[in-house]
Coordinates of C-alpha atoms in Angstrom, one line a residue:
Chain A
M1 CA -213.0 -38.4 64.0
S2 CA -210.7 -35.8 62.4
T3 CA -211.7 -33.2 59.8
A4 CA -209.7 -33.0 56.6
H5 CA -208.5 -29.5 55.9
V6 CA -207.4 -28.1 52.5
S7 CA -204.2 -26.2 53.2
L8 CA -203.7 -22.7 51.8
T9 CA -201.2 -19.9 52.1
L10 CA -202.7 -16.4 52.2
R11 CA -200.6 -13.3 51.7
G12 CA -202.4 -10.1 50.7
R13 CA -204.3 -10.8 47.4
S14 CA -202.5 -14.1 46.9
V15 CA -203.9 -17.4 47.9
N16 CA -201.7 -20.3 47.1
K17 CA -202.6 -24.0 47.3
G18 CA -200.7 -25.9 50.0
I19 CA -198.5 -25.1 53.0
L20 CA -194.8 -25.7 52.7
I21 CA -193.0 -28.0 55.2
K22 CA -189.3 -27.9 55.3
D23 CA -187.1 -29.8 57.8
G24 CA -190.2 -31.0 59.6
Q25 CA -191.5 -27.5 60.2
I26 CA -193.6 -24.8 58.6
P27 CA -190.7 -22.4 57.9
F28 CA -191.1 -18.8 59.0
S29 CA -189.4 -16.7 56.4
P30 CA -190.7 -13.1 56.4
N31 CA -189.9 -10.5 53.8
S32 CA -190.0 -7.6 56.3
G33 CA -188.6 -7.2 59.8
M34 CA -185.9 -9.2 61.6
T35 CA -186.1 -12.5 63.5
R36 CA -183.7 -11.8 66.3
Y37 CA -185.5 -13.7 69.0
D38 CA -187.2 -17.1 69.2
V39 CA -190.0 -16.6 66.7
G40 CA -192.5 -19.4 67.6
L41 CA -193.4 -22.7 66.0
L42 CA -196.2 -22.6 63.4
G43 CA -196.5 -26.3 62.9
S44 CA -194.6 -29.5 62.3
S45 CA -195.0 -32.5 60.1
S46 CA -193.1 -35.8 59.6
V47 CA -193.4 -35.2 55.8
D48 CA -191.6 -32.4 53.9
G49 CA -193.0 -30.7 50.8
N50 CA -196.1 -28.8 49.9
L51 CA -199.1 -30.4 51.7
D52 CA -202.5 -29.9 50.1
V53 CA -205.0 -31.8 52.2
V54 CA -204.2 -32.5 55.8
H55 CA -205.4 -33.7 59.2
V56 CA -204.5 -31.4 62.0
A57 CA -203.6 -32.3 65.6
I58 CA -202.9 -30.1 68.6
V59 CA -200.5 -31.5 71.2
D60 CA -199.4 -29.3 74.2
G61 CA -200.1 -26.2 72.2
S62 CA -198.2 -27.3 69.2
V63 CA -199.7 -28.1 65.8
V64 CA -198.9 -31.3 63.9
I65 CA -200.2 -31.8 60.4
A66 CA -200.4 -35.0 58.5
P67 CA -201.2 -35.4 54.8
C68 CA -204.4 -37.2 53.8
E69 CA -206.5 -37.8 50.7
E70 CA -210.0 -37.1 52.0
T71 CA -212.5 -34.5 50.9
A72 CA -211.7 -31.3 52.8
Q73 CA -214.4 -29.8 55.0
R74 CA -212.5 -26.9 56.3
E75 CA -209.4 -24.8 55.4
L76 CA -206.1 -24.7 57.2
V77 CA -204.7 -21.3 56.2
L78 CA -201.2 -19.9 56.8
V79 CA -202.1 -16.2 57.1
Q80 CA -199.1 -14.0 56.4
Q81 CA -199.9 -10.6 57.8
Y82 CA -197.4 -7.9 57.1
R83 CA -196.3 -4.3 57.4
N84 CA -193.9 -3.5 54.6
G85 CA -190.4 -2.3 55.4
C86 CA -187.9 0.0 53.9
G87 CA -188.4 0.4 50.2
A88 CA -192.0 -0.7 50.1
K89 CA -193.7 1.5 52.7
R90 CA -196.1 3.1 50.2
W91 CA -197.7 -0.2 49.7
P92 CA -200.5 -1.1 52.1
S93 CA -200.1 -3.3 55.2
F94 CA -202.2 -6.5 55.4
S95 CA -203.8 -7.7 58.6
V96 CA -206.7 -9.9 59.3
V97 CA -209.3 -10.0 62.1
F98 CA -209.8 -13.5 63.3
G99 CA -213.5 -13.7 64.1
P100 CA -215.6 -16.4 65.8
E101 CA -215.5 -18.6 62.6
T102 CA -211.7 -18.8 63.1
R103 CA -209.6 -21.1 65.3
E104 CA -206.1 -19.7 65.7
L105 CA -203.7 -22.6 66.2
S106 CA -200.3 -21.0 66.3
K107 CA -198.3 -17.9 65.3
A108 CA -194.8 -16.7 64.7
S109 CA -193.6 -13.1 64.3
T110 CA -190.7 -10.9 63.7
S111 CA -189.2 -8.9 66.6
H112 CA -187.2 -6.0 65.1
G113 CA -186.3 -4.2 61.9
S114 CA -188.1 -2.2 59.3
G115 CA -191.7 -3.4 58.9
G116 CA -192.8 -6.6 60.4
E117 CA -194.7 -9.8 59.8
M118 CA -196.9 -12.1 61.9
W119 CA -197.9 -15.4 60.5
S120 CA -200.8 -17.4 61.9
L121 CA -202.0 -20.8 61.3
V122 CA -205.8 -20.9 61.4
S123 CA -208.6 -23.4 60.9
V124 CA -211.5 -21.7 59.1
P125 CA -214.6 -22.5 56.9
L126 CA -214.1 -23.3 53.3
G127 CA -213.9 -20.1 51.1
W128 CA -212.4 -18.0 53.9
A129 CA -209.0 -17.3 52.4
E130 CA -210.4 -16.4 49.0
N131 CA -212.9 -14.0 50.7
I132 CA -210.2 -12.2 52.6
A133 CA -207.9 -12.0 49.6
R134 CA -210.6 -10.5 47.4
Q135 CA -211.2 -7.7 49.9
F136 CA -207.6 -6.6 50.0
I137 CA -206.6 -3.7 47.8
D138 CA -202.9 -3.9 47.0
E139 CA -202.3 -0.6 45.4
R140 CA -199.5 1.8 46.1
D141 CA -200.5 4.7 48.3
Y142 CA -203.6 2.9 49.4
P143 CA -203.8 2.7 53.2
G144 CA -203.1 -0.4 55.2
Q145 CA -206.1 -2.7 55.7
T146 CA -207.4 -4.8 58.5
I147 CA -209.8 -7.3 56.9
S148 CA -212.7 -9.4 58.4
Y149 CA -214.4 -12.4 56.9
T150 CA -217.4 -11.0 55.0
P151 CA -219.3 -13.7 53.2
D152 CA -221.4 -11.3 51.1
F153 CA -218.4 -9.0 50.2
D154 CA -218.4 -9.6 46.4
L155 CA -222.1 -8.7 46.0
A156 CA -221.7 -5.4 47.8
K157 CA -218.8 -4.3 45.7
M158 CA -220.4 -5.3 42.4
E159 CA -223.2 -2.9 43.1
S160 CA -220.9 0.1 43.4
D161 CA -220.9 2.5 40.4
V162 CA -217.7 4.2 41.4
P163 CA -214.9 3.3 39.0
R164 CA -212.2 1.3 40.6
A165 CA -209.4 3.8 39.8
L166 CA -211.3 6.5 41.7
F167 CA -212.1 4.1 44.5
I168 CA -208.4 3.5 44.9
A169 CA -207.4 7.2 44.4
F170 CA -209.8 8.2 47.2
Q171 CA -208.6 5.3 49.4
G172 CA -211.9 3.5 49.5
N173 CA -214.0 6.6 50.4
E174 CA -216.9 6.3 47.9
E175 CA -218.5 9.5 49.0
S176 CA -215.4 11.6 48.2
A177 CA -215.1 9.7 44.9
R178 CA -218.7 10.5 44.0
Q179 CA -218.2 14.2 44.9
F180 CA -215.1 14.2 42.6
M181 CA -217.1 12.6 39.8
A182 CA -219.7 15.5 40.1
R183 CA -216.9 18.1 40.0
V184 CA -215.4 16.4 36.9
A185 CA -218.8 16.4 35.2
A186 CA -219.2 20.1 35.9
L187 CA -215.8 21.0 34.3
P188 CA -216.2 23.3 31.2
A189 CA -214.9 21.0 28.6
A190 CA -214.1 23.7 26.1
V191 CA -211.5 25.3 28.4
L192 CA -209.8 22.0 29.2
D193 CA -206.3 21.7 27.6
E194 CA -206.0 18.1 26.5
H195 CA -202.3 18.3 26.3
I196 CA -201.9 19.5 29.9
V197 CA -204.3 16.9 31.2
L198 CA -202.9 14.0 29.4
V199 CA -199.2 14.7 28.9
C200 CA -198.0 17.2 31.5
G201 CA -196.8 16.3 35.0
R202 CA -198.7 16.2 38.2
D203 CA -198.2 19.8 39.3
R204 CA -199.2 21.4 36.0
V205 CA -202.2 19.1 35.8
R206 CA -203.2 20.2 39.3
R207 CA -202.8 23.9 38.6
H208 CA -204.7 23.7 35.3
L209 CA -207.6 21.8 36.7
E210 CA -207.9 23.9 39.9
E211 CA -207.8 27.0 37.7
V212 CA -210.4 25.8 35.2
S213 CA -212.7 24.5 38.0
G214 CA -212.1 27.5 40.2
N215 CA -211.9 25.1 43.1
P216 CA -208.6 24.9 45.0
E217 CA -209.9 21.6 46.5
F218 CA -210.8 20.2 43.1
F219 CA -208.9 16.9 43.7
G220 CA -210.1 16.5 47.2
G221 CA -206.9 14.9 48.4
A222 CA -206.5 12.5 45.5
D223 CA -203.3 12.2 43.5
P224 CA -203.9 14.0 40.1
N225 CA -201.9 11.3 38.3
R226 CA -204.3 8.7 39.6
V227 CA -207.5 10.4 38.5
V228 CA -206.4 12.0 35.3
G229 CA -207.5 8.9 33.3
Y230 CA -211.0 9.3 34.6
I231 CA -211.1 13.0 33.5
A232 CA -209.8 12.1 30.1
E233 CA -212.4 9.4 29.8
V234 CA -215.2 11.8 30.6
H235 CA -214.1 14.8 28.6
F236 CA -211.9 13.4 25.8
G237 CA -213.5 10.0 25.4
N238 CA -210.2 8.1 25.8
V239 CA -207.4 7.5 28.3
N240 CA -204.5 7.4 25.8
Q241 CA -201.9 10.0 25.3
P242 CA -202.2 12.2 22.1
S243 CA -201.0 10.2 19.1
V244 CA -199.7 10.9 15.7
G245 CA -200.2 8.2 13.0
G246 CA -201.6 5.9 15.5
E247 CA -198.5 5.8 17.7
S248 CA -198.5 7.1 21.2
L249 CA -195.9 9.8 22.0
G250 CA -194.3 10.8 25.3
T251 CA -193.5 14.3 26.4
L252 CA -190.0 14.3 25.0
A253 CA -191.1 12.7 21.7
E254 CA -193.8 15.3 21.3
A255 CA -191.4 18.2 21.9
M256 CA -189.0 16.7 19.4
K257 CA -191.8 16.4 16.9
K258 CA -192.7 20.1 17.4
A259 CA -189.1 21.1 17.0
G260 CA -188.9 19.1 13.7
L261 CA -186.3 16.8 15.1
A262 CA -188.3 13.6 14.9
Chain B
M1 CA -165.1 -39.3 79.6
K2 CA -164.6 -37.0 76.8
L3 CA -164.3 -33.3 77.6
Y4 CA -166.4 -30.9 75.5
K5 CA -166.6 -27.1 75.6
I6 CA -169.5 -24.8 74.8
G7 CA -167.8 -21.4 74.3
F8 CA -171.0 -19.3 74.4
P9 CA -174.8 -19.8 74.3
G10 CA -175.7 -21.1 70.8
E11 CA -172.3 -22.6 70.0
S12 CA -172.2 -26.3 69.2
P13 CA -170.1 -28.3 71.7
V14 CA -166.5 -28.8 70.6
L15 CA -164.3 -31.7 71.8
V16 CA -161.4 -30.3 73.8
E17 CA -158.0 -31.6 72.6
L18 CA -156.1 -33.0 75.5
E19 CA -152.8 -32.4 73.7
K20 CA -151.7 -29.0 72.5
D21 CA -148.6 -28.6 70.2
G22 CA -147.5 -32.1 71.2
E23 CA -147.7 -31.2 74.9
P24 CA -150.4 -32.6 77.1
L25 CA -152.9 -30.1 78.3
S26 CA -152.1 -29.4 82.0
E27 CA -155.1 -27.4 83.1
I28 CA -158.4 -25.8 82.2
V29 CA -159.5 -22.4 83.3
L30 CA -163.0 -21.4 84.2
G31 CA -164.2 -17.8 84.5
E32 CA -161.8 -14.8 84.5
R33 CA -159.7 -12.8 86.8
G34 CA -160.7 -9.4 88.2
R35 CA -163.1 -7.4 90.3
G36 CA -166.5 -9.1 90.6
R37 CA -165.1 -12.2 88.8
T38 CA -163.8 -15.6 89.8
E39 CA -161.1 -17.6 88.0
K40 CA -161.0 -21.2 88.7
T41 CA -158.1 -23.5 87.5
I42 CA -158.6 -27.2 87.2
P43 CA -155.4 -29.2 86.9
I44 CA -155.2 -32.2 84.6
I45 CA -152.9 -35.1 85.7
G46 CA -152.0 -38.6 84.5
D47 CA -151.9 -40.1 81.1
G48 CA -154.5 -41.2 78.6
P49 CA -157.0 -40.0 75.9
E50 CA -159.9 -39.2 78.2
V51 CA -160.4 -37.7 81.6
R52 CA -162.5 -38.2 84.7
A53 CA -163.1 -35.7 87.5
K54 CA -161.9 -36.5 91.0
K55 CA -162.5 -34.5 94.2
S56 CA -159.5 -34.2 96.5
D57 CA -159.6 -34.5 100.2
E58 CA -159.6 -30.7 100.4
G59 CA -162.6 -30.6 98.1
D60 CA -160.8 -29.4 95.0
I61 CA -161.5 -30.9 91.6
V62 CA -158.8 -32.6 89.6
L63 CA -159.1 -34.1 86.1
V64 CA -157.4 -37.5 85.9
R65 CA -156.4 -38.9 82.5
G66 CA -157.0 -42.5 81.6
V67 CA -158.9 -44.9 79.4
Y68 CA -162.6 -45.0 80.4
E69 CA -164.2 -46.8 77.5
S70 CA -167.3 -47.9 79.4
E71 CA -168.2 -44.4 80.4
T72 CA -171.4 -43.1 78.9
R73 CA -171.3 -39.7 80.6
C74 CA -169.1 -36.8 79.4
L75 CA -167.6 -33.7 80.9
A76 CA -168.5 -30.3 79.6
I77 CA -167.2 -26.8 80.1
I78 CA -170.3 -24.6 79.7
N79 CA -170.0 -20.9 79.3
A80 CA -173.5 -19.7 80.0
T81 CA -172.5 -16.0 79.8
G82 CA -171.5 -15.1 76.3
A83 CA -171.9 -11.5 75.2
Y84 CA -173.5 -8.7 77.3
S85 CA -177.2 -8.3 77.1
K86 CA -179.3 -6.2 79.4
G87 CA -181.6 -8.0 81.7
R88 CA -180.5 -11.6 80.7
R89 CA -179.8 -14.3 83.3
Y90 CA -176.4 -15.7 82.4
E91 CA -177.0 -19.2 83.6
I92 CA -177.9 -22.8 82.6
H93 CA -181.7 -23.1 82.4
D94 CA -184.0 -26.2 82.8
A95 CA -181.1 -28.5 83.3
V96 CA -181.8 -32.2 83.8
G97 CA -178.9 -34.6 84.3
V98 CA -176.3 -31.9 84.6
M99 CA -174.0 -32.0 87.7
E100 CA -171.9 -28.9 88.2
I101 CA -168.6 -29.7 89.9
A102 CA -166.7 -26.4 89.5
A103 CA -167.5 -22.9 88.3
G104 CA -165.9 -19.6 87.5
I105 CA -167.5 -16.2 87.0
F106 CA -167.4 -13.8 84.1
A107 CA -168.7 -10.3 84.6
F108 CA -169.3 -7.1 82.7
G109 CA -168.1 -3.6 83.7
D110 CA -164.8 -2.7 85.3
A111 CA -166.1 -3.5 88.8
G112 CA -168.1 -6.4 87.6
R113 CA -171.4 -4.7 88.5
C114 CA -173.0 -4.8 85.0
G115 CA -174.2 -8.3 85.4
N116 CA -172.2 -11.5 85.7
G117 CA -172.6 -15.1 84.7
E118 CA -171.0 -18.5 85.2
E119 CA -168.8 -20.9 83.3
V120 CA -169.1 -24.3 84.8
L121 CA -167.5 -27.7 84.5
A122 CA -170.2 -30.3 84.7
I123 CA -170.7 -34.0 84.4
I124 CA -173.3 -34.7 81.8
E125 CA -175.4 -37.8 82.3
P126 CA -176.8 -39.7 79.3
E127 CA -180.0 -38.0 78.0
A128 CA -179.2 -34.9 80.0
E129 CA -180.7 -31.7 78.6
F130 CA -180.4 -28.0 79.3
R131 CA -181.0 -24.6 77.7
L132 CA -178.7 -21.6 77.2
D133 CA -180.1 -18.2 76.5
G134 CA -178.0 -16.0 74.2
K135 CA -178.5 -12.3 73.4
Y136 CA -181.0 -12.9 70.6
S137 CA -182.1 -16.6 70.9
S138 CA -182.1 -19.7 73.0
T139 CA -180.5 -23.1 72.3
W140 CA -181.3 -26.5 73.7
Y141 CA -178.5 -29.0 74.2
A142 CA -178.9 -32.7 74.8
W143 CA -176.3 -35.5 75.3
M144 CA -177.8 -38.5 73.6
N145 CA -176.1 -41.8 72.9
G146 CA -172.6 -40.4 73.0
S147 CA -173.3 -37.3 70.8
W148 CA -174.8 -33.9 71.2
R149 CA -178.1 -32.7 69.9
V150 CA -178.3 -28.9 69.5
E151 CA -181.7 -27.5 68.7
T152 CA -183.6 -24.2 68.5
P153 CA -186.7 -24.0 70.8
E154 CA -188.9 -24.3 67.7
K155 CA -187.1 -27.4 66.4
R156 CA -187.3 -29.0 69.8
Q157 CA -191.0 -28.2 70.2
A158 CA -191.7 -29.7 66.7
R159 CA -189.8 -32.9 67.5
L160 CA -191.6 -33.3 70.8
A161 CA -195.0 -32.7 69.3
L162 CA -194.3 -35.2 66.5
E163 CA -193.1 -37.8 69.0
K164 CA -196.3 -37.3 71.1
V165 CA -198.6 -37.6 68.1
S166 CA -196.9 -40.7 66.8
N167 CA -197.4 -42.2 70.3
G168 CA -201.2 -41.5 70.1
G169 CA -201.2 -38.2 72.0
G170 CA -202.8 -34.9 71.1
E171 CA -206.3 -33.8 69.9
W172 CA -207.3 -34.2 66.2
L173 CA -209.3 -31.3 64.8

């Protein structure tokens, strides 16, 4: 008796229905790294196309999948783990821990080049791929993540009172984010320069807020540009740039306005 | 028998023309000349569109032209050496149905001490199969029903797995 699997492709936060079969194989086509050497076979099928629900067979270590039309009881997930290469290295890497709920069937990987990818075909319980995808934070400058299947993940995150922007700015460190929130609340609002906070560049914002707070570690390692929106929300009640006549102005536009050129 | 040549690991077999510029091909050369190397010349005699290999009384191989329509085998010049790559074994791997009848040697380095490999003339039986390893990848060759099948290891593994499952083999999850 074989188990029907719903097939999914998981890459970072993205979960797509189906696994692509091309020329009788699951093609290995990484975005990062090079495939100089024999990469490994992920799986084969006698039918080309995007297969949604399948039966899975193992023969001499190789995976064969066949389409079916039954109700799926498990997931067959093509997990595309990656380390970004040249041009995208500030974006987080994505890797997954295959726990006891997982049966790893096959894998293929890059061998050289900038960045790298390892794709695995796994048989897992229903809801596994979506659970992994929801945990992944795909924000620039956020560190790479190795994610485990955590069935109660969503509940834990919903209870957090840390704004998501701060959570990301402090790279998932809620304690640092809370300390920053306390420092922001203690800022003397009357001394804050709205123009500098909302319009000026990163360095001037940093100098102004460190001066006003009297704390050279005011930002606690976070990028000022990533947390300035939170400061504006607390002290100015908005996150928009100063506006005239309802229209938002950039730095150059505002300078031209002051000079009477616009 | 038709005569094919695999010029380097990964190359598809090419049919060797037995006539060059209107002149019949008089010999084939295996390997290269020099220190640590061996060059082997195989003469081609007779007349006809195909060749068969014959061993002389002295043990040398000669290719004899003729018409051999009933022949299901073929001859192949197989260069298993290709380009230099450190630590690679320049040879034919996992061969089944391949009978080597003559060989020359290619080598790397002026004195031929940076590795060497063979170029062979072989009789290929029907359904013969072998693998050549190149610098970056491997390639499987099979002589099937009068034509060559050239596959990557992954393609071959996929085909074999599909064949076994269609014959009732394997374990269904």
